[in-house]
Coordinates of C-alpha atoms and ligand atoms in Angstrom, one line a residue:
M1 CA -0.2 0.1 0.2
K2 CA 0.8 3.6 -0.7
L3 CA 1.9 5.9 2.0
N4 CA -0.1 8.9 2.6
N5 CA 1.3 12.6 2.5
I6 CA -0.4 13.8 5.1
N7 CA 1.3 17.5 5.5
G8 CA 1.8 17.8 2.3
N9 CA 5.7 17.9 2.4
Y10 CA 8.4 15.1 0.5
R11 CA 11.6 14.0 1.3
V12 CA 12.5 14.4 -2.5
I13 CA 10.0 16.5 -6.0
V14 CA 11.2 15.5 -9.4
V15 CA 10.3 17.9 -11.9
G16 CA 9.1 16.0 -15.2
A17 CA 8.7 12.4 -15.9
G18 CA 11.3 11.7 -18.7
H19 CA 13.7 9.6 -18.9
A20 CA 15.7 11.1 -16.6
G21 CA 12.9 12.4 -14.3
C22 CA 11.7 8.2 -13.8
E23 CA 15.6 7.6 -13.0
A24 CA 15.6 10.1 -10.7
A25 CA 12.2 9.5 -9.3
M26 CA 12.8 5.3 -8.6
A27 CA 16.5 5.7 -7.7
C28 CA 14.8 7.8 -4.2
A29 CA 11.8 5.8 -3.9
E30 CA 14.2 2.9 -3.6
M31 CA 16.6 4.7 -1.4
R32 CA 13.3 5.0 1.5
L33 CA 12.8 8.7 0.1
Q34 CA 9.3 10.2 0.2
T35 CA 9.3 11.0 -3.3
L36 CA 7.0 13.3 -5.4
L37 CA 7.1 13.2 -9.5
V38 CA 5.6 16.2 -11.0
T39 CA 4.4 16.8 -14.8
L40 CA 2.9 17.9 -17.1
N41 CA 0.5 15.0 -18.5
V42 CA 0.7 11.7 -16.9
D43 CA 0.0 10.0 -20.2
F44 CA 3.2 10.6 -21.4
I45 CA 5.6 9.2 -18.7
A46 CA 8.8 7.9 -20.4
K47 CA 7.6 9.4 -24.2
M48 CA 9.8 8.6 -26.5
S49 CA 9.8 11.7 -28.1
C50 CA 11.8 10.7 -31.2
N51 CA 13.1 7.3 -32.5
P52 CA 11.5 4.4 -30.4
A53 CA 14.8 3.0 -29.9
I54 CA 17.2 2.5 -26.7
G55 CA 20.9 1.7 -26.7
G56 CA 23.3 2.0 -29.8
I57 CA 27.1 2.6 -29.8
A58 CA 28.0 4.2 -26.4
K59 CA 24.2 4.2 -25.2
G60 CA 23.6 0.6 -24.5
Q61 CA 27.0 1.0 -22.5
L62 CA 25.2 3.6 -20.3
V63 CA 21.9 1.3 -20.5
R64 CA 24.0 -1.6 -18.7
E65 CA 25.3 0.7 -16.4
I66 CA 22.5 2.2 -14.8
D67 CA 21.0 -1.7 -14.9
A68 CA 23.9 -2.6 -12.9
M69 CA 23.6 0.2 -10.4
G70 CA 19.4 -0.3 -9.8
G71 CA 18.4 1.8 -12.5
V72 CA 14.9 0.6 -14.4
M73 CA 15.6 1.5 -18.0
G74 CA 17.1 -1.8 -18.9
I75 CA 14.5 -3.8 -17.7
I76 CA 11.4 -1.8 -19.0
T77 CA 13.6 -2.1 -22.3
D78 CA 13.5 -5.8 -22.3
L79 CA 9.5 -5.9 -22.0
A80 CA 9.2 -3.5 -24.3
G81 CA 11.8 -4.3 -27.2
L82 CA 10.0 -5.8 -30.6
Q83 CA 13.8 -6.0 -32.3
F84 CA 16.9 -6.4 -30.4
K85 CA 20.6 -6.2 -31.5
M86 CA 24.0 -5.7 -30.4
L87 CA 26.5 -3.7 -32.3
N88 CA 29.6 -3.6 -33.5
R89 CA 29.4 -7.9 -33.2
S90 CA 32.3 -7.5 -35.9
R91 CA 34.4 -5.8 -34.1
G92 CA 36.2 -6.3 -30.8
P93 CA 34.3 -6.6 -27.5
A94 CA 35.0 -2.8 -26.0
V95 CA 32.6 -1.3 -28.6
W96 CA 30.0 -4.1 -28.7
S97 CA 26.9 -1.9 -28.0
P98 CA 23.1 -3.3 -27.4
R99 CA 20.2 -1.7 -29.2
A100 CA 16.9 -2.4 -29.0
Q101 CA 14.1 -1.1 -31.1
C102 CA 10.8 -0.5 -28.6
D103 CA 7.2 0.0 -28.7
K104 CA 7.3 3.3 -27.8
V105 CA 3.2 3.0 -25.8
L106 CA 3.8 0.0 -24.2
Y107 CA 7.5 1.2 -22.7
S108 CA 5.0 4.4 -21.9
L109 CA 3.0 2.2 -19.7
L110 CA 5.0 -0.5 -18.3
M111 CA 7.3 2.5 -16.9
S112 CA 4.7 4.1 -16.0
K113 CA 2.8 1.2 -13.8
L114 CA 6.0 0.6 -12.4
L115 CA 6.2 3.9 -11.2
Q116 CA 3.0 3.7 -9.9
T117 CA 3.7 0.6 -8.2
K118 CA 6.1 2.2 -5.8
K119 CA 5.1 2.3 -2.2
M120 CA 7.5 5.5 -1.6
L121 CA 6.4 7.9 -4.5
N122 CA 3.4 9.6 -5.5
I123 CA 3.0 11.5 -9.1
L124 CA 1.0 14.2 -9.7
Q125 CA 0.3 16.3 -12.7
S126 CA 0.7 19.9 -12.7
E127 CA 3.4 22.7 -14.1
V128 CA 6.1 23.0 -11.9
K129 CA 6.9 27.5 -11.9
R130 CA 9.1 28.1 -9.3
I131 CA 11.8 26.8 -7.8
L132 CA 11.9 27.6 -3.8
V133 CA 15.1 28.9 -3.1
K134 CA 16.1 30.8 0.6
N135 CA 19.6 31.7 1.0
N136 CA 20.9 29.8 -2.1
I137 CA 18.8 26.7 -0.6
T138 CA 16.1 24.8 -2.2
Y139 CA 13.1 24.0 -0.5
G140 CA 10.6 22.6 -2.5
I141 CA 8.0 24.4 -5.9
Q142 CA 5.5 26.3 -6.2
L143 CA 2.5 24.8 -8.9
I144 CA 1.0 26.8 -11.5
T145 CA -2.3 26.7 -9.0
G146 CA -0.5 28.6 -6.5
E147 CA 0.5 25.3 -5.0
V148 CA 3.7 24.7 -2.5
I149 CA 5.0 21.8 -1.4
H150 CA 8.3 21.9 0.5
S151 CA 11.1 19.1 -0.1
E152 CA 14.4 18.8 1.0
V153 CA 15.8 18.3 -2.7
V154 CA 14.5 19.5 -5.8
I155 CA 15.5 17.5 -8.7
V156 CA 14.7 19.3 -12.6
T157 CA 14.3 17.2 -15.5
T158 CA 12.1 19.0 -18.5
G159 CA 13.9 18.5 -21.2
T160 CA 13.1 20.2 -24.2
F161 CA 10.6 21.6 -22.7
L162 CA 11.7 25.1 -20.9
N163 CA 10.8 28.3 -23.4
G164 CA 10.3 25.2 -26.4
I165 CA 9.5 26.6 -30.0
I166 CA 8.4 24.4 -32.7
Y167 CA 9.3 24.9 -36.2
L168 CA 7.7 23.6 -39.7
G169 CA 8.9 25.4 -42.4
E170 CA 8.0 29.4 -42.0
S171 CA 5.3 28.6 -39.1
Y172 CA 6.4 28.3 -35.6
F173 CA 4.5 27.5 -32.1
N174 CA 5.4 27.2 -28.4
G175 CA 5.4 23.5 -27.3
G176 CA 7.7 21.2 -25.1
R177 CA 7.2 18.3 -28.0
F178 CA 4.4 18.6 -31.2
N179 CA 1.2 18.9 -29.3
E180 CA 2.7 19.5 -25.6
K181 CA 2.3 23.3 -24.0
S182 CA 6.1 24.8 -23.5
S183 CA 7.4 25.4 -19.7
T184 CA 8.3 28.9 -19.6
L185 CA 7.7 30.2 -16.2
L186 CA 10.4 27.5 -15.1
S187 CA 12.9 28.7 -17.2
R188 CA 12.1 32.4 -15.7
S189 CA 12.7 31.0 -12.1
L190 CA 15.7 28.7 -12.5
L191 CA 17.5 32.3 -13.9
D192 CA 15.6 34.4 -11.3
D193 CA 15.7 32.3 -8.1
C194 CA 18.2 29.7 -8.7
G195 CA 21.0 31.7 -10.5
L196 CA 21.4 30.0 -13.5
H197 CA 22.8 31.3 -16.8
L198 CA 19.7 29.3 -19.8
D199 CA 21.4 29.2 -23.5
R200 CA 19.8 28.0 -26.4
F201 CA 20.0 24.3 -28.5
K202 CA 17.4 22.7 -31.1
T203 CA 17.2 19.5 -32.9
T204 CA 15.0 18.0 -35.1
T205 CA 13.3 15.1 -35.8
P206 CA 11.7 13.1 -39.0
P207 CA 8.4 12.1 -40.3
R208 CA 6.3 9.1 -39.6
V209 CA 4.7 7.2 -42.3
N210 CA 2.3 4.7 -43.0
S211 CA 3.0 1.1 -42.8
Y212 CA 0.5 0.2 -45.3
S213 CA 1.5 2.6 -48.0
I214 CA 5.2 1.5 -47.6
N215 CA 6.3 -0.8 -50.7
Y216 CA 8.2 -3.6 -49.0
S217 CA 9.4 -5.3 -51.9
K218 CA 11.7 -2.8 -53.0
L219 CA 13.2 -2.5 -49.2
N220 CA 16.2 -4.9 -47.8
S221 CA 15.0 -6.0 -44.4
Q222 CA 17.2 -6.1 -41.3
L223 CA 16.8 -8.6 -38.7
G224 CA 17.0 -8.0 -35.1
D225 CA 20.0 -10.9 -33.7
T226 CA 18.5 -14.8 -33.8
D227 CA 20.3 -15.1 -30.0
P228 CA 19.2 -11.5 -28.6
T229 CA 20.9 -10.4 -25.8
P230 CA 18.5 -8.4 -23.4
F231 CA 19.9 -5.2 -21.5
S232 CA 19.1 -6.1 -17.6
H233 CA 20.7 -8.1 -15.4
H234 CA 17.0 -9.0 -13.6
T235 CA 15.9 -10.8 -17.1
N236 CA 15.3 -14.4 -17.3
V237 CA 17.3 -15.2 -20.6
L238 CA 16.0 -18.4 -21.3
S239 CA 12.5 -17.8 -21.4
W240 CA 12.7 -14.3 -22.5
R241 CA 14.2 -15.0 -25.8
K242 CA 11.5 -17.8 -26.1
N243 CA 8.4 -15.5 -25.6
L244 CA 10.0 -12.5 -27.7
K245 CA 8.3 -11.8 -31.2
Q246 CA 11.3 -9.6 -33.2
L247 CA 9.5 -7.3 -36.1
P248 CA 12.1 -6.4 -39.1
C249 CA 13.3 -3.2 -39.5
W250 CA 14.1 -1.9 -43.5
L251 CA 16.6 -0.2 -45.0
T252 CA 16.2 2.6 -47.9
Y253 CA 18.4 5.2 -49.6
T254 CA 18.0 9.2 -50.7
N255 CA 18.8 9.8 -53.7
E256 CA 19.9 12.4 -56.8
K257 CA 15.9 13.4 -56.7
T258 CA 16.0 14.1 -53.3
H259 CA 19.3 15.9 -53.2
K260 CA 17.8 18.1 -56.0
L261 CA 14.4 18.9 -54.0
I262 CA 16.3 19.4 -50.6
K263 CA 19.2 21.8 -52.6
D264 CA 16.5 23.9 -54.4
N265 CA 14.2 24.5 -51.4
I266 CA 17.0 24.8 -48.7
H267 CA 15.7 28.0 -48.0
L268 CA 12.0 27.1 -46.7
S269 CA 13.7 24.7 -44.1
S270 CA 13.5 26.6 -40.1
I271 CA 16.8 25.9 -39.9
N272 CA 18.1 27.6 -42.3
I273 CA 15.5 30.4 -42.3
G274 CA 17.5 32.4 -39.5
K275 CA 14.6 31.3 -37.5
V276 CA 16.2 28.4 -35.7
S277 CA 19.5 29.9 -35.1
S278 CA 21.0 27.3 -31.7
K279 CA 23.5 24.3 -32.6
S280 CA 22.0 21.1 -32.9
P281 CA 23.2 17.6 -32.3
R282 CA 26.0 17.5 -35.1
Y283 CA 26.1 13.6 -34.7
C284 CA 22.1 13.6 -36.0
P285 CA 21.9 16.5 -38.0
A286 CA 18.9 17.0 -40.0
I287 CA 18.9 15.8 -43.6
E288 CA 19.0 19.2 -45.1
E289 CA 22.4 19.6 -42.9
K290 CA 23.8 16.1 -43.9
I291 CA 22.9 17.4 -47.3
E292 CA 24.8 20.7 -46.9
R293 CA 27.9 19.3 -45.2
Y294 CA 28.6 16.7 -47.9
P295 CA 27.9 17.9 -50.9
D296 CA 29.6 15.2 -52.7
K297 CA 27.3 11.9 -51.5
E298 CA 25.4 10.7 -53.7
S299 CA 23.1 9.3 -50.9
H300 CA 22.6 9.1 -47.2
R301 CA 20.9 5.6 -45.7
I302 CA 17.2 5.7 -44.5
F303 CA 16.2 2.9 -42.1
I304 CA 12.4 2.1 -41.7
E305 CA 11.2 1.2 -38.2
P306 CA 8.3 -0.1 -36.8
E307 CA 7.2 2.2 -33.9
G308 CA 5.4 -0.9 -31.9
Y309 CA 3.7 -4.2 -32.3
T310 CA -0.1 -2.6 -32.3
S311 CA 0.7 0.6 -34.7
N312 CA 1.3 1.1 -38.5
E313 CA 3.9 3.8 -37.9
M314 CA 7.2 3.6 -39.3
Y315 CA 10.0 5.9 -37.9
L316 CA 12.5 7.7 -41.0
N317 CA 15.7 7.2 -39.0
G318 CA 17.8 9.7 -41.1
L319 CA 15.2 11.6 -42.6
Y320 CA 15.3 14.1 -39.6
T321 CA 13.8 17.5 -41.2
G322 CA 12.8 21.3 -40.4
F323 CA 11.1 21.6 -44.2
P324 CA 7.4 22.9 -44.2
F325 CA 5.0 20.1 -44.6
Y326 CA 4.5 20.0 -48.6
L327 CA 8.3 19.3 -48.7
Q328 CA 8.9 16.9 -46.4
K329 CA 5.8 14.8 -48.6
Q330 CA 7.6 15.2 -51.5
I331 CA 10.9 14.6 -50.2
V332 CA 9.8 11.3 -48.8
N333 CA 7.7 10.5 -52.0
S334 CA 11.4 10.8 -53.8
I335 CA 12.4 7.5 -51.9
V336 CA 12.7 3.9 -53.4
G337 CA 9.9 1.9 -51.7
L338 CA 8.6 5.2 -49.9
E339 CA 7.2 6.8 -53.5
Q340 CA 3.6 6.3 -52.1
A341 CA 3.9 6.3 -48.9
S342 CA 1.7 9.0 -47.0
I343 CA 3.1 10.5 -43.6
I344 CA 0.9 9.9 -40.6
R345 CA 3.1 12.7 -38.4
Y346 CA 5.6 15.6 -40.1
G347 CA 8.9 16.5 -38.8
Y348 CA 9.8 19.0 -37.0
A349 CA 12.1 21.2 -34.8
I350 CA 12.7 22.1 -31.8
E351 CA 14.8 25.0 -30.1
Y352 CA 14.3 24.5 -26.3
D353 CA 16.4 26.7 -23.6
Y354 CA 19.5 24.6 -21.5
V355 CA 21.7 24.7 -18.5
N356 CA 25.3 24.6 -19.5
P357 CA 26.7 21.9 -16.7
I358 CA 29.4 23.4 -16.4
Q359 CA 27.2 25.3 -14.0
L360 CA 26.6 21.9 -11.4
D361 CA 29.2 19.9 -9.7
S362 CA 29.9 16.5 -10.3
T363 CA 27.2 15.1 -9.1
L364 CA 24.5 17.1 -10.9
E365 CA 24.4 19.5 -7.7
A366 CA 24.0 23.3 -9.5
R367 CA 26.4 25.0 -7.6
T368 CA 24.3 28.1 -7.1
T369 CA 22.2 26.5 -5.0
K370 CA 22.1 23.9 -2.9
G371 CA 19.3 20.8 -2.6
L372 CA 18.6 21.8 -6.7
F373 CA 19.8 19.1 -8.9
L374 CA 19.0 18.6 -13.0
G375 CA 19.4 15.6 -14.7
G376 CA 18.6 14.8 -19.0
Q377 CA 18.4 16.9 -21.5
I378 CA 18.4 20.0 -19.6
N379 CA 21.8 19.4 -19.0
G380 CA 22.5 20.0 -22.8
T381 CA 22.8 16.4 -23.5
T382 CA 20.7 14.7 -26.4
G383 CA 19.1 11.0 -26.4
Y384 CA 17.4 8.9 -24.0
E385 CA 20.1 6.8 -22.3
E386 CA 22.2 10.2 -21.9
A387 CA 19.2 11.1 -19.9
A388 CA 18.3 8.4 -18.1
A389 CA 22.4 8.3 -16.5
Q390 CA 22.3 11.5 -15.6
G391 CA 18.4 11.3 -14.3
F392 CA 19.6 8.1 -12.0
M393 CA 23.1 9.9 -11.0
A394 CA 20.8 13.0 -9.7
G395 CA 18.4 10.4 -7.6
V396 CA 21.1 8.8 -5.8
N397 CA 23.3 11.6 -5.4
A398 CA 20.1 13.9 -4.3
G399 CA 19.4 10.7 -2.1
L400 CA 22.3 10.7 -0.5
S401 CA 22.8 13.9 0.7
I402 CA 19.3 13.7 2.6
L403 CA 20.5 10.5 4.1
G404 CA 23.8 12.5 4.9
K405 CA 26.0 9.9 3.2
D406 CA 28.7 10.5 1.1
K407 CA 28.0 10.9 -2.6
I408 CA 29.0 9.4 -5.5
I409 CA 31.3 10.3 -8.6
L410 CA 32.1 7.8 -10.8
S411 CA 35.3 8.2 -12.4
R412 CA 36.1 8.0 -16.4
S413 CA 37.6 4.9 -15.6
K414 CA 34.7 3.0 -14.1
A415 CA 32.2 3.7 -16.7
Y416 CA 30.7 5.5 -19.6
I417 CA 28.5 7.6 -16.9
G418 CA 31.6 8.8 -15.7
V419 CA 32.8 9.9 -18.5
L420 CA 29.3 11.7 -19.4
I421 CA 29.3 13.8 -15.9
D422 CA 32.6 14.7 -16.4
D423 CA 32.9 15.8 -20.0
I424 CA 29.8 17.9 -19.6
T425 CA 30.4 19.6 -16.0
H426 CA 34.1 20.2 -16.8
K427 CA 34.3 21.2 -19.9
G428 CA 30.7 22.2 -20.8
M429 CA 29.3 22.1 -24.7
N430 CA 28.4 24.3 -27.3
E431 CA 26.3 21.7 -29.0
P432 CA 23.8 19.1 -27.9
Y433 CA 26.3 16.4 -26.0
R434 CA 26.0 12.6 -27.2
M435 CA 28.2 9.5 -26.5
F436 CA 30.6 7.5 -28.4
T437 CA 33.0 5.2 -27.6
S438 CA 35.9 8.0 -28.8
R439 CA 35.2 9.9 -25.5
A440 CA 35.9 7.4 -23.6
E441 CA 39.4 6.8 -22.7
F442 CA 39.5 3.9 -20.9
R443 CA 36.5 2.1 -23.5
L444 CA 38.8 -1.7 -23.2
S445 CA 38.0 -1.9 -19.7
I446 CA 34.6 -0.2 -19.5
R447 CA 32.7 -2.7 -21.7
S448 CA 29.0 -3.5 -22.2
D449 CA 29.8 -7.0 -21.0
N450 CA 31.3 -6.2 -17.4
A451 CA 29.1 -3.6 -16.2
D452 CA 27.9 -6.1 -13.2
L453 CA 31.6 -6.4 -12.7
R454 CA 32.0 -2.5 -12.4
L455 CA 29.1 -1.1 -11.1
M456 CA 26.9 -4.1 -9.0
D457 CA 29.1 -2.6 -5.5
I458 CA 27.6 0.1 -5.9
G459 CA 24.2 -1.0 -6.4
H460 CA 24.1 -2.9 -3.9
S461 CA 25.9 -0.7 -0.9
I462 CA 22.9 2.0 -2.3
N463 CA 20.1 -0.4 -1.4
L464 CA 19.2 -0.6 -5.2
I465 CA 20.4 -4.1 -5.7
S466 CA 18.7 -6.5 -3.4
D467 CA 20.6 -8.7 -1.4
K468 CA 19.4 -12.1 -3.3
M469 CA 20.7 -10.5 -6.7
Y470 CA 23.5 -9.3 -4.8
K471 CA 24.5 -13.1 -3.5
K472 CA 24.1 -14.6 -6.8
F473 CA 26.7 -11.7 -8.5
Q474 CA 28.9 -12.7 -5.6
K475 CA 28.9 -16.6 -6.6
Y476 CA 29.3 -15.4 -10.3
K477 CA 32.1 -13.3 -9.5
T478 CA 33.9 -15.9 -7.8
T479 CA 33.6 -18.7 -10.2
L480 CA 35.1 -16.1 -12.7
K481 CA 38.2 -15.7 -10.5
Q482 CA 38.8 -19.4 -9.6
L483 CA 38.1 -20.0 -13.1
Y484 CA 41.1 -17.4 -14.1
I485 CA 43.6 -18.7 -11.7
N486 CA 43.2 -22.5 -12.8
D487 CA 40.9 -23.1 -15.7
K488 CA 40.8 -26.6 -14.5
F489 CA 38.9 -25.3 -11.8
Y490 CA 35.4 -27.8 -11.8
I491 CA 32.1 -25.8 -11.8
K492 CA 29.6 -27.9 -10.1
K493 CA 26.9 -29.0 -12.3
N494 CA 23.9 -27.9 -10.3
Y495 CA 25.8 -24.3 -11.2
V496 CA 22.6 -22.1 -11.9
V497 CA 23.2 -18.5 -11.5
R498 CA 20.8 -16.7 -13.5
P499 CA 21.6 -14.7 -15.1
W500 CA 25.3 -15.6 -15.5
S501 CA 24.8 -18.7 -16.6
L502 CA 28.3 -20.9 -17.5
N503 CA 28.0 -19.2 -21.5
K504 CA 28.2 -16.1 -19.8
V505 CA 31.2 -16.9 -17.3
Q506 CA 33.3 -18.0 -20.4
E507 CA 32.5 -15.4 -22.4
E508 CA 33.7 -13.1 -19.3
L509 CA 36.7 -15.0 -19.0
N510 CA 37.6 -15.1 -23.5
I511 CA 37.1 -11.4 -23.4
Y512 CA 39.3 -10.8 -20.2
K513 CA 42.1 -12.8 -21.4
K514 CA 42.4 -12.0 -25.3
Y515 CA 42.7 -8.5 -23.8
E516 CA 44.5 -9.1 -20.8
G517 CA 48.4 -7.1 -21.8
Y518 CA 45.9 -4.2 -23.0
I519 CA 43.7 -4.1 -20.2
K520 CA 46.9 -4.5 -18.0
I521 CA 48.7 -1.6 -19.6
Q522 CA 45.6 0.5 -18.9
E523 CA 45.3 -0.4 -15.4
N524 CA 48.9 1.0 -14.9
T525 CA 47.3 4.5 -16.7
I526 CA 44.6 4.6 -14.3
K527 CA 47.0 4.0 -11.1
K528 CA 49.5 6.3 -12.5
L529 CA 46.4 8.9 -13.0
Q530 CA 44.7 8.0 -10.2
K531 CA 47.7 9.7 -8.2
N532 CA 47.3 13.2 -9.8
E533 CA 43.2 12.3 -10.3
Q534 CA 43.3 12.1 -6.1
K535 CA 46.0 14.9 -5.6
K536 CA 43.5 17.4 -3.1
I537 CA 43.6 21.2 -4.1
P538 CA 43.4 23.3 -1.0
E539 CA 40.3 24.7 -0.5
Y540 CA 41.4 28.2 -0.1
F541 CA 43.6 28.1 -3.2
N542 CA 44.2 31.2 -4.4
Y543 CA 44.8 31.3 -8.8
N544 CA 45.2 35.3 -8.3
E545 CA 48.1 35.4 -7.6
I546 CA 50.1 32.6 -9.9
N547 CA 51.5 35.0 -12.8
S548 CA 52.1 32.1 -15.3
L549 CA 48.3 31.2 -15.8
S550 CA 46.5 32.9 -18.1
S551 CA 43.7 35.1 -16.7
E552 CA 40.9 33.2 -19.1
S553 CA 42.7 30.2 -17.2
K554 CA 42.2 31.9 -13.8
Q555 CA 38.9 32.9 -14.5
I556 CA 37.4 29.1 -15.2
L557 CA 39.3 28.1 -11.9
N558 CA 37.9 30.4 -10.0
K559 CA 34.6 29.8 -11.1
I560 CA 34.4 25.8 -11.4
K561 CA 37.2 25.5 -8.0
P562 CA 38.1 22.1 -8.7
K563 CA 38.6 19.9 -5.5
T564 CA 41.9 17.8 -7.4
L565 CA 44.3 17.8 -9.9
G566 CA 42.4 15.6 -11.5
E567 CA 39.1 17.6 -11.6
A568 CA 41.6 20.7 -12.8
S569 CA 43.0 19.3 -16.0
R570 CA 39.5 18.4 -17.4
L571 CA 38.3 21.8 -17.5
K572 CA 37.5 23.5 -20.5
S573 CA 40.8 25.8 -22.0
I574 CA 43.3 24.6 -18.8
T575 CA 46.5 23.3 -20.4
A576 CA 48.4 20.5 -19.5
S577 CA 51.4 23.3 -18.1
D578 CA 48.5 24.9 -16.1
V579 CA 48.4 21.9 -14.4
A580 CA 52.4 21.5 -14.0
I581 CA 51.9 25.0 -12.6
I582 CA 49.2 24.1 -10.4
N583 CA 51.0 21.3 -8.6
I584 CA 53.8 23.3 -8.2
Y585 CA 51.9 26.1 -6.6
I586 CA 50.1 23.5 -4.3
E587 CA 53.2 22.0 -3.1
K588 CA 54.6 25.5 -2.1
F589 CA 51.6 26.2 -0.4
Q590 CA 51.8 22.8 1.6
R591 CA 55.2 23.1 2.4
E592 CA 54.7 27.1 3.5
K593 CA 51.9 25.8 5.2
I594 CA 54.4 23.4 7.0
I595 CA 56.8 26.0 8.1
K596 CA 53.9 28.4 10.0
K597 CA 52.6 25.4 12.0
Q598 CA 56.2 25.3 13.1
Ligands
FAD1 C1 11.5 17.2 -31.3 C2 12.5 16.2 -30.5 C3 13.6 15.6 -31.2 C4 15.0 15.0 -30.9 N1 15.4 14.1 -31.5 C5 16.2 13.5 -30.7 C6 17.4 12.4 -31.7 O1 17.2 12.9 -32.7 N2 18.2 12.0 -30.6 C7 18.1 11.7 -29.6 O2 19.1 11.3 -29.1 N3 17.6 12.4 -29.3 C8 16.1 13.5 -29.5 N4 15.3 13.8 -28.9 C9 15.6 14.4 -27.4 C10 15.1 12.7 -26.3 O3 13.8 13.1 -26.6 C11 15.5 13.4 -25.1 O4 17.0 13.3 -25.2 C12 15.2 12.4 -23.8 O5 13.6 12.2 -23.9 C13 15.3 13.2 -22.4 O6 14.8 13.3 -21.3 P1 14.6 14.0 -20.4 O7 14.3 13.2 -19.4 O8 15.9 14.9 -20.2 O9 13.6 14.7 -21.4 P2 12.1 14.7 -21.8 O10 11.6 13.3 -21.9 O11 12.0 15.1 -22.6 O12 11.1 15.1 -20.4 C14 10.8 16.0 -19.6 C15 9.7 16.1 -18.9 O13 9.2 17.4 -18.4 C16 7.7 17.4 -18.1 N5 8.0 19.1 -17.9 C17 8.4 19.9 -18.2 N6 8.4 21.1 -18.1 C18 8.0 20.8 -16.8 C19 7.3 21.7 -15.2 N7 7.3 22.9 -15.7 N8 6.1 21.1 -14.5 C20 6.0 19.6 -14.6 N9 6.6 18.6 -15.6 C21 7.2 19.4 -16.7 C22 7.6 17.2 -19.9 O14 6.3 16.9 -19.1 C23 8.1 15.7 -19.3 O15 7.4 14.7 -18.8 C24 14.7 14.6 -29.3 C25 13.5 15.4 -28.5 C26 12.1 16.0 -28.9 C27 11.6 17.0 -28.7

């Protein structure tokens, strides 16, 4: 039975039930903190605003990491997925990345149901208009109705909704997503009450077409894996595989006719008519941006992907666009297999406010306002997985701060999530940030297959991984170790530790043995880096006294006040020589302190 919130006070309030908000709220509720999740429309919980797919290159690693620590995205994906593929199988395991095409309605329903069953979690449909702050500490929220609700922490995860403007060719109107209102008052409050600086980004989504209007005989099908791998450690692989009914995706290409249409009308795209001036994701550009950027390329791939088991809508992955509706139709119909395709939803561009995450510390708490955490697309990232990873960590750290426990900062050598949060909070960004394997310098050690070995201890320590699950994990780890030391080690016939089957043990061992040499080199580098990484910078360290630092470097160091030399080294515009100089001054500072004491 749910606990009744008698006095209307909560320990945690999460604003927004997108991918970040759901993870944050679940983590806090699991940590037994009374949590309120406020969202604009409860029918759209965990809505997939764009592509109904989870995972993919580097993103799949993020989902497995969230799952290993007790998050929920992987569990829901396994239940709502309609096609599963391990990408990059032909390359090394370091870059294997699981991906699932999902039934988007089912995904949202299942997440909603899961949240509703949580004892310590209440959900409320409303708009948050203000974050309440006194003496730079947050103490709750105010709703559009005027109602005030108090809490110890507030986690804001409002995605593309802050001052969102939707563009369809020359037309534009307010909206956080198509047919959903944008959030303007909260933007103002983040600025005025919380002292956060806001900036603008944009992104686009493609048209969806009716499956019955596609000529599949002209297209190549793209099938899922015959032995699919689930995302979650909680999924029973055997029965899951037995019940999974996979649907095909399809592949087609743009052509000369498509490119001519786009080039002749480029001035009509909302991206190019000066209305949308902000930056879009470089790696997920609109088709008109691709044609301008690669003028010599004769065709671009378009994947045609189902949106659900019971839906006839097909998503045109690669045909993101800001063109007016009549041109979208011509562009779609110029493509092989889509000559007669009828559009169910038009693509559009959206421009929105984001908070440059350089204003947050490594736990995702705002430097300006104690108790205010931010996660997801509001932090300038793009993608469901990036959002969920931040939402999860913001939730965990908000919870730990209430419980008076040490917060968790994952290092770059421990997890992709560590790389993500380290990058965005130290370097900031000037275009929407998405995860890539190339961003992770230790990708050989932080693979999708070993997320559990890297992170399940943490999940268990914060009570998000049950004792029962953890016990099985320990048995798996022990078996791995014993087999590593002695490959003749006898495994009892009754070894059943789902999901860590004997095949999994063998696969993990093979991967480790194959890369052992490289992994050991990487581990040594990590150890060396950790020395610097952990070298503390004294709290009242005066950068202004160091003449050899540039004024730009001093400005950023004074603003961020890094706690360690490692943190300083990753700040935007801080060079290796700056780090060496700071190191010398730390030693000088410490020597002088000792002399003063004597
Ligand atoms: C048009 C479009 C195109 C996109 N294209 C891509 C793409 O190409 N590739 C990609 O990876 N990602 C894309 N995305 C982004 C993807 O949808 C997001 O990365 C992801 O959904 C972000 O998750 P989130 O939890 O941060 O926010 P969202 O999923 O946006 O959820 C935000 C939640 O906050 C709630 N909310 C907002 N304001 C308030 C308020 N004041 N009070 C209460 N609740 C509030 C909303 O109701 C919503 O539930 C696109 C999104 C859109 C809209």
